[in-house]
Each structure stands twice: as C-alpha cells, then as structure tokens.
C-alpha cells in the first residue's frame, strides 16, 4: 500500500457523522498496549510479518508503529512521534495501528476478531 491515507479508512473523519479520532486512537492503543502485556516478542514479530506479507505493507513502516505491541526492533515512539513519522498525517498512523490489530488477530487470536474484546477499556 503506497499511500494508506488514500484508502477506505481515510473516510472515517469525513462525511455527515465523522468519528472522533481521539476515541479511535484510545481504543486502538488500548488494544495494542494491553496485547503487548500478553504476547511474546516473537508473536509481535509474527504479527508484523503477517501484515507485511499478506497485505504487501512495507515491513519497516510497520515496525515504526509496532512498539505498541512490544516488537523488539521498534523504536519507542510517542503518539505524536508516530504521527510525525508517517508524514504528520494522523489517519496514516491510525491505519497502521488498525493493521497491527489485524495482524495480532490473525497470528495470536486464531483469526477470531473477538479476541481483541478482552482488551476493551472498561468504564
């Protein structure tokens, strides 16, 4: 994916009922950081490799966001640094977080999207 910000996810903040990007980030980051506490470094690597191989996403670009899941080669970035790495576009960074969630579901969660629900934030 040459420019993920041009993909279908770019519409999540447009249209009649735009989503709150802060809420989306909170959910995604909550899932990723909580998953990091339960997975191994090898599982983090497997998730990144799965996304890269399955979706044709540049492996190095994925690793930049994979610190949230404990990938050993990922830099320790803040949210703002992550956004800056992806050209200052928060949508692009958000798409990488979504792809990492998908990679975790595929490789650790036995392809069951409900696997992520265990990491939902509680009220």
mmCIF file of N, CA and C in Angstrom:
data_model
loop_
_atom_site.group_PDB
_atom_site.id
_atom_site.type_symbol
_atom_site.label_atom_id
_atom_site.label_comp_id
_atom_site.label_asym_id
_atom_site.label_seq_id
_atom_site.Cartn_x
_atom_site.Cartn_y
_atom_site.Cartn_z
ATOM 1 N N UNK A 1 0.867 -1.160 0.000
ATOM 2 C CA UNK A 1 0.000 0.000 0.000
ATOM 3 C C UNK A 1 0.912 1.220 0.000
ATOM 4 N N UNK A 2 0.973 1.903 -1.134
ATOM 5 C CA UNK A 2 1.859 3.048 -1.242
ATOM 6 C C UNK A 2 1.440 4.203 -0.358
ATOM 7 N N UNK A 3 0.171 4.512 -0.345
ATOM 8 C CA UNK A 3 -0.305 5.641 0.446
ATOM 9 C C UNK A 3 -1.570 5.226 1.179
ATOM 10 N N UNK A 4 -1.418 4.641 2.380
ATOM 11 C CA UNK A 4 -2.601 4.129 3.083
ATOM 12 C C UNK A 4 -3.604 5.213 3.442
ATOM 13 N N UNK A 5 -3.193 6.482 3.476
ATOM 14 C CA UNK A 5 -4.140 7.533 3.822
ATOM 15 C C UNK A 5 -5.176 7.737 2.725
ATOM 16 N N UNK A 6 -4.932 7.192 1.532
ATOM 17 C CA UNK A 6 -5.890 7.312 0.439
ATOM 18 C C UNK A 6 -6.876 6.154 0.415
ATOM 19 N N UNK A 7 -6.716 5.206 1.336
ATOM 20 C CA UNK A 7 -7.567 4.031 1.368
ATOM 21 C C UNK A 7 -8.908 4.307 2.016
ATOM 22 N N UNK A 8 -9.709 3.264 2.215
ATOM 23 C CA UNK A 8 -11.061 3.426 2.750
ATOM 24 C C UNK A 8 -11.093 4.017 4.152
ATOM 25 N N UNK A 9 -10.043 3.826 4.930
ATOM 26 C CA UNK A 9 -10.027 4.352 6.285
ATOM 27 C C UNK A 9 -9.994 5.861 6.348
ATOM 28 N N UNK A 10 -9.568 6.516 5.258
ATOM 29 C CA UNK A 10 -9.477 7.972 5.260
ATOM 30 C C UNK A 10 -10.843 8.617 5.448
ATOM 31 N N UNK A 11 -11.910 7.891 5.179
ATOM 32 C CA UNK A 11 -13.240 8.477 5.282
ATOM 33 C C UNK A 11 -13.780 8.482 6.706
ATOM 34 N N UNK A 12 -13.036 7.902 7.660
ATOM 35 C CA UNK A 12 -13.601 7.800 9.000
ATOM 36 C C UNK A 12 -13.720 9.153 9.703
ATOM 37 N N UNK A 13 -13.071 10.192 9.206
ATOM 38 C CA UNK A 13 -13.251 11.511 9.820
ATOM 39 C C UNK A 13 -13.958 12.467 8.875
ATOM 40 N N UNK A 14 -14.506 11.942 7.797
ATOM 41 C CA UNK A 14 -15.222 12.768 6.845
ATOM 42 C C UNK A 14 -16.690 12.363 6.825
ATOM 43 N N UNK A 15 -17.484 13.091 6.087
ATOM 44 C CA UNK A 15 -18.878 12.726 5.914
ATOM 45 C C UNK A 15 -19.780 13.379 6.939
ATOM 46 N N UNK A 16 -21.036 12.944 6.946
ATOM 47 C CA UNK A 16 -22.050 13.531 7.816
ATOM 48 C C UNK A 16 -21.806 13.256 9.291
ATOM 49 N N UNK A 17 -21.292 12.087 9.618
ATOM 50 C CA UNK A 17 -21.102 11.686 11.012
ATOM 51 C C UNK A 17 -19.648 11.287 11.243
ATOM 52 N N UNK A 18 -18.760 12.277 11.301
ATOM 53 C CA UNK A 18 -17.344 11.933 11.473
ATOM 54 C C UNK A 18 -17.077 11.300 12.835
ATOM 55 N N UNK A 19 -16.162 10.363 12.850
ATOM 56 C CA UNK A 19 -15.754 9.725 14.099
ATOM 57 C C UNK A 19 -14.774 10.634 14.825
ATOM 58 N N UNK A 20 -14.686 10.467 16.109
ATOM 59 C CA UNK A 20 -13.736 11.215 16.907
ATOM 60 C C UNK A 20 -12.401 10.476 16.838
ATOM 61 N N UNK A 21 -11.392 11.051 16.159
ATOM 62 C CA UNK A 21 -10.126 10.324 16.033
ATOM 63 C C UNK A 21 -9.475 10.029 17.379
ATOM 64 N N UNK A 22 -9.705 10.856 18.380
ATOM 65 C CA UNK A 22 -9.124 10.606 19.698
ATOM 66 C C UNK A 22 -9.697 9.331 20.292
ATOM 67 N N UNK A 23 -10.994 9.117 20.127
ATOM 68 C CA UNK A 23 -11.620 7.897 20.633
ATOM 69 C C UNK A 23 -11.099 6.675 19.886
ATOM 70 N N UNK A 24 -10.930 6.809 18.583
ATOM 71 C CA UNK A 24 -10.395 5.701 17.788
ATOM 72 C C UNK A 24 -8.984 5.361 18.260
ATOM 73 N N UNK A 25 -8.138 6.365 18.454
ATOM 74 C CA UNK A 25 -6.771 6.118 18.936
ATOM 75 C C UNK A 25 -6.791 5.461 20.307
ATOM 76 N N UNK A 26 -7.659 5.922 21.183
ATOM 77 C CA UNK A 26 -7.707 5.355 22.532
ATOM 78 C C UNK A 26 -8.043 3.870 22.479
ATOM 79 N N UNK A 27 -8.997 3.515 21.656
ATOM 80 C CA UNK A 27 -9.387 2.107 21.539
ATOM 81 C C UNK A 27 -8.249 1.289 20.947
ATOM 82 N N UNK A 28 -7.683 1.751 19.837
ATOM 83 C CA UNK A 28 -6.614 1.007 19.186
ATOM 84 C C UNK A 28 -5.387 0.878 20.078
ATOM 85 N N UNK A 29 -4.987 1.981 20.680
ATOM 86 C CA UNK A 29 -3.820 1.942 21.556
ATOM 87 C C UNK A 29 -4.087 1.072 22.781
ATOM 88 N N UNK A 30 -5.308 1.132 23.290
ATOM 89 C CA UNK A 30 -5.663 0.270 24.423
ATOM 90 C C UNK A 30 -5.515 -1.192 24.065
ATOM 91 N N UNK A 31 -6.015 -1.571 22.891
ATOM 92 C CA UNK A 31 -5.893 -2.962 22.451
ATOM 93 C C UNK A 31 -4.435 -3.358 22.281
ATOM 94 N N UNK A 32 -3.659 -2.506 21.584
ATOM 95 C CA UNK A 32 -2.276 -2.849 21.279
ATOM 96 C C UNK A 32 -1.404 -2.929 22.528
ATOM 97 N N UNK A 33 -1.528 -1.951 23.391
ATOM 98 C CA UNK A 33 -0.704 -1.934 24.603
ATOM 99 C C UNK A 33 -1.095 -3.075 25.545
ATOM 100 N N UNK A 34 -2.378 -3.344 25.666
ATOM 101 C CA UNK A 34 -2.815 -4.453 26.514
ATOM 102 C C UNK A 34 -2.356 -5.796 25.935
ATOM 103 N N UNK A 35 -2.409 -5.916 24.619
ATOM 104 C CA UNK A 35 -1.946 -7.150 23.987
ATOM 105 C C UNK A 35 -0.458 -7.360 24.240
ATOM 106 N N UNK A 36 0.297 -6.274 24.246
ATOM 107 C CA UNK A 36 1.742 -6.360 24.486
ATOM 108 C C UNK A 36 2.039 -7.064 25.808
ATOM 109 N N UNK A 37 1.153 -6.876 26.785
ATOM 110 C CA UNK A 37 1.364 -7.498 28.095
ATOM 111 C C UNK A 37 1.155 -9.009 28.061
ATOM 112 N N UNK A 38 0.491 -9.507 27.019
ATOM 113 C CA UNK A 38 0.169 -10.939 26.953
ATOM 114 C C UNK A 38 0.926 -11.704 25.874
ATOM 115 N N UNK A 39 1.590 -10.994 24.976
ATOM 116 C CA UNK A 39 2.247 -11.694 23.872
ATOM 117 C C UNK A 39 3.765 -11.639 24.042
ATOM 118 N N UNK A 40 4.429 -12.494 23.297
ATOM 119 C CA UNK A 40 5.889 -12.531 23.312
ATOM 120 C C UNK A 40 6.435 -11.641 22.194
ATOM 121 N N UNK A 41 7.732 -11.391 22.245
ATOM 122 C CA UNK A 41 8.372 -10.631 21.169
ATOM 123 C C UNK A 41 8.240 -11.379 19.843
ATOM 124 N N UNK A 42 8.335 -12.692 19.888
ATOM 125 C CA UNK A 42 8.183 -13.478 18.657
ATOM 126 C C UNK A 42 6.782 -13.325 18.079
ATOM 127 N N UNK A 43 5.772 -13.281 18.933
ATOM 128 C CA UNK A 43 4.405 -13.083 18.446
ATOM 129 C C UNK A 43 4.235 -11.680 17.856
ATOM 130 N N UNK A 44 4.896 -10.693 18.443
ATOM 131 C CA UNK A 44 4.857 -9.338 17.875
ATOM 132 C C UNK A 44 5.507 -9.340 16.497
ATOM 133 N N UNK A 45 6.633 -10.019 16.373
ATOM 134 C CA UNK A 45 7.296 -10.136 15.057
ATOM 135 C C UNK A 45 6.383 -10.833 14.056
ATOM 136 N N UNK A 46 5.748 -11.925 14.502
ATOM 137 C CA UNK A 46 4.860 -12.680 13.609
ATOM 138 C C UNK A 46 3.707 -11.817 13.107
ATOM 139 N N UNK A 47 3.152 -10.992 13.988
ATOM 140 C CA UNK A 47 2.030 -10.129 13.588
ATOM 141 C C UNK A 47 2.476 -9.130 12.524
ATOM 142 N N UNK A 48 3.637 -8.525 12.715
ATOM 143 C CA UNK A 48 4.153 -7.563 11.735
ATOM 144 C C UNK A 48 4.455 -8.266 10.414
ATOM 145 N N UNK A 49 5.085 -9.422 10.490
ATOM 146 C CA UNK A 49 5.410 -10.172 9.271
ATOM 147 C C UNK A 49 4.145 -10.577 8.533
ATOM 148 N N UNK A 50 3.116 -11.006 9.278
ATOM 149 C CA UNK A 50 1.858 -11.407 8.637
ATOM 150 C C UNK A 50 1.248 -10.239 7.873
ATOM 151 N N UNK A 51 1.190 -9.067 8.495
ATOM 152 C CA UNK A 51 0.615 -7.895 7.819
ATOM 153 C C UNK A 51 1.443 -7.554 6.591
ATOM 154 N N UNK A 52 2.750 -7.541 6.741
ATOM 155 C CA UNK A 52 3.630 -7.203 5.625
ATOM 156 C C UNK A 52 3.454 -8.180 4.459
ATOM 157 N N UNK A 53 3.483 -9.460 4.776
ATOM 158 C CA UNK A 53 3.376 -10.480 3.733
ATOM 159 C C UNK A 53 1.971 -10.559 3.131
ATOM 160 N N UNK A 54 0.952 -10.474 3.969
ATOM 161 C CA UNK A 54 -0.428 -10.656 3.500
ATOM 162 C C UNK A 54 -0.980 -9.446 2.768
ATOM 163 N N UNK A 55 -0.585 -8.261 3.216
ATOM 164 C CA UNK A 55 -1.159 -7.040 2.649
ATOM 165 C C UNK A 55 -0.180 -6.244 1.789
ATOM 166 N N UNK A 56 1.055 -6.709 1.728
ATOM 167 C CA UNK A 56 2.049 -6.018 0.930
ATOM 168 C C UNK A 56 2.469 -4.671 1.512
ATOM 169 N N UNK A 57 2.397 -4.558 2.830
ATOM 170 C CA UNK A 57 2.773 -3.323 3.511
ATOM 171 C C UNK A 57 4.271 -3.370 3.808
ATOM 172 N N UNK A 58 4.949 -2.256 3.628
ATOM 173 C CA UNK A 58 6.378 -2.187 3.888
ATOM 174 C C UNK A 58 6.664 -2.574 5.335
ATOM 175 N N UNK A 59 7.500 -3.582 5.511
ATOM 176 C CA UNK A 59 7.819 -4.112 6.833
ATOM 177 C C UNK A 59 8.389 -3.036 7.753
ATOM 178 N N UNK A 60 9.329 -2.234 7.250
ATOM 179 C CA UNK A 60 9.957 -1.205 8.082
ATOM 180 C C UNK A 60 8.958 -0.145 8.537
ATOM 181 N N UNK A 61 8.001 0.188 7.684
ATOM 182 C CA UNK A 61 6.963 1.149 8.092
ATOM 183 C C UNK A 61 6.103 0.576 9.209
ATOM 184 N N UNK A 62 5.802 -0.711 9.138
ATOM 185 C CA UNK A 62 5.022 -1.359 10.196
ATOM 186 C C UNK A 62 5.779 -1.388 11.511
ATOM 187 N N UNK A 63 7.062 -1.664 11.434
ATOM 188 C CA UNK A 63 7.872 -1.748 12.652
ATOM 189 C C UNK A 63 7.856 -0.409 13.388
ATOM 190 N N UNK A 64 7.744 0.691 12.683
ATOM 191 C CA UNK A 64 7.724 2.004 13.330
ATOM 192 C C UNK A 64 6.559 2.140 14.306
ATOM 193 N N UNK A 65 5.444 1.497 14.029
ATOM 194 C CA UNK A 65 4.280 1.559 14.919
ATOM 195 C C UNK A 65 4.204 0.365 15.861
ATOM 196 N N UNK A 66 5.067 -0.612 15.664
ATOM 197 C CA UNK A 66 4.957 -1.878 16.397
ATOM 198 C C UNK A 66 5.530 -1.830 17.808
ATOM 199 N N UNK A 67 6.028 -0.700 18.250
ATOM 200 C CA UNK A 67 6.455 -0.576 19.637
ATOM 201 C C UNK A 67 5.293 -0.763 20.587
ATOM 202 N N UNK A 68 4.098 -0.405 20.138
ATOM 203 C CA UNK A 68 2.913 -0.567 20.971
ATOM 204 C C UNK A 68 2.653 -2.023 21.325
ATOM 205 N N UNK A 69 3.108 -2.952 20.463
ATOM 206 C CA UNK A 69 2.887 -4.377 20.751
ATOM 207 C C UNK A 69 4.156 -5.069 21.227
ATOM 208 N N UNK A 70 5.217 -4.308 21.457
ATOM 209 C CA UNK A 70 6.428 -4.881 22.010
ATOM 210 C C UNK A 70 7.371 -5.495 21.000
ATOM 211 N N UNK A 71 7.284 -5.080 19.746
ATOM 212 C CA UNK A 71 8.227 -5.576 18.739
ATOM 213 C C UNK A 71 9.625 -5.113 19.135
ATOM 214 N N UNK A 72 10.576 -6.039 19.246
ATOM 215 C CA UNK A 72 11.892 -5.673 19.766
ATOM 216 C C UNK A 72 12.694 -4.712 18.883
ATOM 217 N N UNK A 73 12.370 -4.614 17.606
ATOM 218 C CA UNK A 73 13.099 -3.728 16.698
ATOM 219 C C UNK A 73 12.430 -2.363 16.537
ATOM 220 N N UNK A 74 11.305 -2.179 17.195
ATOM 221 C CA UNK A 74 10.556 -0.932 17.044
ATOM 222 C C UNK A 74 11.139 0.159 17.935
ATOM 223 N N UNK A 75 11.141 1.386 17.421
ATOM 224 C CA UNK A 75 11.568 2.497 18.276
ATOM 225 C C UNK A 75 10.496 2.786 19.316
ATOM 226 N N UNK A 76 10.884 3.371 20.408
ATOM 227 C CA UNK A 76 9.947 3.738 21.464
ATOM 228 C C UNK A 76 9.402 5.129 21.139
ATOM 229 N N UNK A 77 8.308 5.171 20.386
ATOM 230 C CA UNK A 77 7.734 6.429 19.934
ATOM 231 C C UNK A 77 6.521 6.836 20.758
ATOM 232 N N UNK A 78 6.360 8.133 20.937
ATOM 233 C CA UNK A 78 5.105 8.650 21.478
ATOM 234 C C UNK A 78 4.095 8.696 20.341
ATOM 235 N N UNK A 79 2.847 8.947 20.662
ATOM 236 C CA UNK A 79 1.828 9.075 19.628
ATOM 237 C C UNK A 79 2.207 10.171 18.644
ATOM 238 N N UNK A 80 2.628 11.323 19.144
ATOM 239 C CA UNK A 80 2.990 12.433 18.259
ATOM 240 C C UNK A 80 4.178 12.089 17.369
ATOM 241 N N UNK A 81 5.178 11.400 17.918
ATOM 242 C CA UNK A 81 6.330 10.991 17.109
ATOM 243 C C UNK A 81 5.913 9.990 16.036
ATOM 244 N N UNK A 82 4.998 9.100 16.383
ATOM 245 C CA UNK A 82 4.494 8.143 15.407
ATOM 246 C C UNK A 82 3.775 8.840 14.265
ATOM 247 N N UNK A 83 2.949 9.789 14.610
ATOM 248 C CA UNK A 83 2.227 10.542 13.580
ATOM 249 C C UNK A 83 3.214 11.284 12.685
ATOM 250 N N UNK A 84 4.220 11.900 13.284
ATOM 251 C CA UNK A 84 5.225 12.620 12.503
ATOM 252 C C UNK A 84 5.976 11.681 11.564
ATOM 253 N N UNK A 85 6.277 10.473 12.032
ATOM 254 C CA UNK A 85 6.979 9.512 11.178
ATOM 255 C C UNK A 85 6.179 9.221 9.907
ATOM 256 N N UNK A 86 4.877 9.192 10.025
ATOM 257 C CA UNK A 86 4.019 8.903 8.879
ATOM 258 C C UNK A 86 3.577 10.177 8.170
ATOM 259 N N UNK A 87 4.441 11.169 8.155
ATOM 260 C CA UNK A 87 4.191 12.379 7.386
ATOM 261 C C UNK A 87 3.281 13.371 8.072
ATOM 262 N N UNK A 88 3.078 13.235 9.360
ATOM 263 C CA UNK A 88 2.223 14.162 10.086
ATOM 264 C C UNK A 88 0.739 13.917 9.874
ATOM 265 N N UNK A 89 0.405 12.834 9.218
ATOM 266 C CA UNK A 89 -0.994 12.517 8.932
ATOM 267 C C UNK A 89 -1.507 11.511 9.963
ATOM 268 N N UNK A 90 -2.390 11.941 10.860
ATOM 269 C CA UNK A 90 -2.882 11.020 11.893
ATOM 270 C C UNK A 90 -3.664 9.835 11.329
ATOM 271 N N UNK A 91 -4.273 10.018 10.159
ATOM 272 C CA UNK A 91 -5.031 8.915 9.558
ATOM 273 C C UNK A 91 -4.084 7.788 9.157
ATOM 274 N N UNK A 92 -2.946 8.144 8.597
ATOM 275 C CA UNK A 92 -1.979 7.123 8.190
ATOM 276 C C UNK A 92 -1.522 6.325 9.398
ATOM 277 N N UNK A 93 -1.183 7.005 10.475
ATOM 278 C CA UNK A 93 -0.740 6.315 11.687
ATOM 279 C C UNK A 93 -1.863 5.428 12.226
ATOM 280 N N UNK A 94 -3.071 5.916 12.191
ATOM 281 C CA UNK A 94 -4.226 5.141 12.642
ATOM 282 C C UNK A 94 -4.366 3.859 11.823
ATOM 283 N N UNK A 95 -4.187 3.955 10.521
ATOM 284 C CA UNK A 95 -4.290 2.765 9.672
ATOM 285 C C UNK A 95 -3.227 1.727 10.021
ATOM 286 N N UNK A 96 -2.032 2.181 10.364
ATOM 287 C CA UNK A 96 -1.001 1.234 10.775
ATOM 288 C C UNK A 96 -1.392 0.549 12.087
ATOM 289 N N UNK A 97 -2.001 1.279 13.004
ATOM 290 C CA UNK A 97 -2.460 0.649 14.250
ATOM 291 C C UNK A 97 -3.556 -0.371 13.970
ATOM 292 N N UNK A 98 -4.457 -0.054 13.047
ATOM 293 C CA UNK A 98 -5.517 -0.990 12.668
ATOM 294 C C UNK A 98 -4.899 -2.251 12.064
ATOM 295 N N UNK A 99 -3.911 -2.057 11.190
ATOM 296 C CA UNK A 99 -3.274 -3.220 10.569
ATOM 297 C C UNK A 99 -2.560 -4.086 11.604
ATOM 298 N N UNK A 100 -1.930 -3.465 12.599
ATOM 299 C CA UNK A 100 -1.295 -4.246 13.653
ATOM 300 C C UNK A 100 -2.330 -5.040 14.447
ATOM 301 N N UNK A 101 -3.475 -4.430 14.709
ATOM 302 C CA UNK A 101 -4.554 -5.172 15.390
ATOM 303 C C UNK A 101 -4.957 -6.385 14.557
ATOM 304 N N UNK A 102 -5.092 -6.188 13.257
ATOM 305 C CA UNK A 102 -5.434 -7.299 12.367
ATOM 306 C C UNK A 102 -4.377 -8.381 12.366
ATOM 307 N N UNK A 103 -3.123 -7.970 12.385
ATOM 308 C CA UNK A 103 -2.036 -8.939 12.438
ATOM 309 C C UNK A 103 -2.058 -9.756 13.715
ATOM 310 N N UNK A 104 -2.361 -9.100 14.824
ATOM 311 C CA UNK A 104 -2.466 -9.825 16.095
ATOM 312 C C UNK A 104 -3.626 -10.807 16.077
ATOM 313 N N UNK A 105 -4.756 -10.371 15.548
ATOM 314 C CA UNK A 105 -5.915 -11.266 15.460
ATOM 315 C C UNK A 105 -5.565 -12.480 14.608
ATOM 316 N N UNK A 106 -4.896 -12.242 13.486
ATOM 317 C CA UNK A 106 -4.569 -13.334 12.565
ATOM 318 C C UNK A 106 -3.558 -14.309 13.155
ATOM 319 N N UNK A 107 -2.572 -13.793 13.868
ATOM 320 C CA UNK A 107 -1.470 -14.653 14.304
ATOM 321 C C UNK A 107 -1.566 -15.131 15.745
ATOM 322 N N UNK A 108 -2.140 -14.338 16.609
ATOM 323 C CA UNK A 108 -2.227 -14.710 18.027
ATOM 324 C C UNK A 108 -3.657 -15.092 18.402
ATOM 325 N N UNK A 109 -4.615 -14.410 17.814
ATOM 326 C CA UNK A 109 -6.016 -14.601 18.178
ATOM 327 C C UNK A 109 -6.749 -15.637 17.362
ATOM 328 N N UNK A 110 -6.025 -16.526 16.688
ATOM 329 C CA UNK A 110 -6.641 -17.606 15.902
ATOM 330 C C UNK A 110 -7.670 -17.088 14.908
ATOM 331 N N UNK A 111 -7.422 -15.911 14.339
ATOM 332 C CA UNK A 111 -8.283 -15.286 13.329
ATOM 333 C C UNK A 111 -9.682 -14.970 13.855
ATOM 334 N N UNK A 112 -9.823 -14.840 15.165
ATOM 335 C CA UNK A 112 -11.106 -14.518 15.787
ATOM 336 C C UNK A 112 -11.081 -13.051 16.233
ATOM 337 N N UNK A 113 -11.814 -12.175 15.533
ATOM 338 C CA UNK A 113 -11.781 -10.756 15.900
ATOM 339 C C UNK A 113 -12.263 -10.490 17.321
ATOM 340 N N UNK A 114 -13.044 -11.399 17.882
ATOM 341 C CA UNK A 114 -13.482 -11.224 19.265
ATOM 342 C C UNK A 114 -12.325 -11.319 20.253
ATOM 343 N N UNK A 115 -11.191 -11.846 19.793
ATOM 344 C CA UNK A 115 -10.009 -11.934 20.642
ATOM 345 C C UNK A 115 -9.632 -10.561 21.184
ATOM 346 N N UNK A 116 -9.822 -9.522 20.384
ATOM 347 C CA UNK A 116 -9.480 -8.158 20.814
ATOM 348 C C UNK A 116 -10.379 -7.653 21.945
ATOM 349 N N UNK A 117 -11.582 -8.186 22.053
ATOM 350 C CA UNK A 117 -12.523 -7.694 23.067
ATOM 351 C C UNK A 117 -11.996 -7.835 24.496
ATOM 352 N N UNK A 118 -11.109 -8.785 24.709
ATOM 353 C CA UNK A 118 -10.550 -8.944 26.047
ATOM 354 C C UNK A 118 -9.758 -7.712 26.475
ATOM 355 N N UNK A 119 -9.401 -6.869 25.505
ATOM 356 C CA UNK A 119 -8.597 -5.692 25.798
ATOM 357 C C UNK A 119 -9.425 -4.398 25.799
ATOM 358 N N UNK A 120 -10.743 -4.528 25.681
ATOM 359 C CA UNK A 120 -11.611 -3.339 25.705
ATOM 360 C C UNK A 120 -11.416 -2.577 27.001
ATOM 361 N N UNK A 121 -11.442 -1.252 26.877
ATOM 362 C CA UNK A 121 -11.367 -0.406 28.064
ATOM 363 C C UNK A 121 -12.661 -0.546 28.842
ATOM 364 N N UNK A 122 -12.558 -0.624 30.146
ATOM 365 C CA UNK A 122 -13.763 -0.727 30.962
ATOM 366 C C UNK A 122 -14.172 0.657 31.440
ATOM 367 N N UNK A 123 -15.446 0.813 31.647
ATOM 368 C CA UNK A 123 -15.969 2.121 32.065
ATOM 369 C C UNK A 123 -15.689 2.394 33.512
#
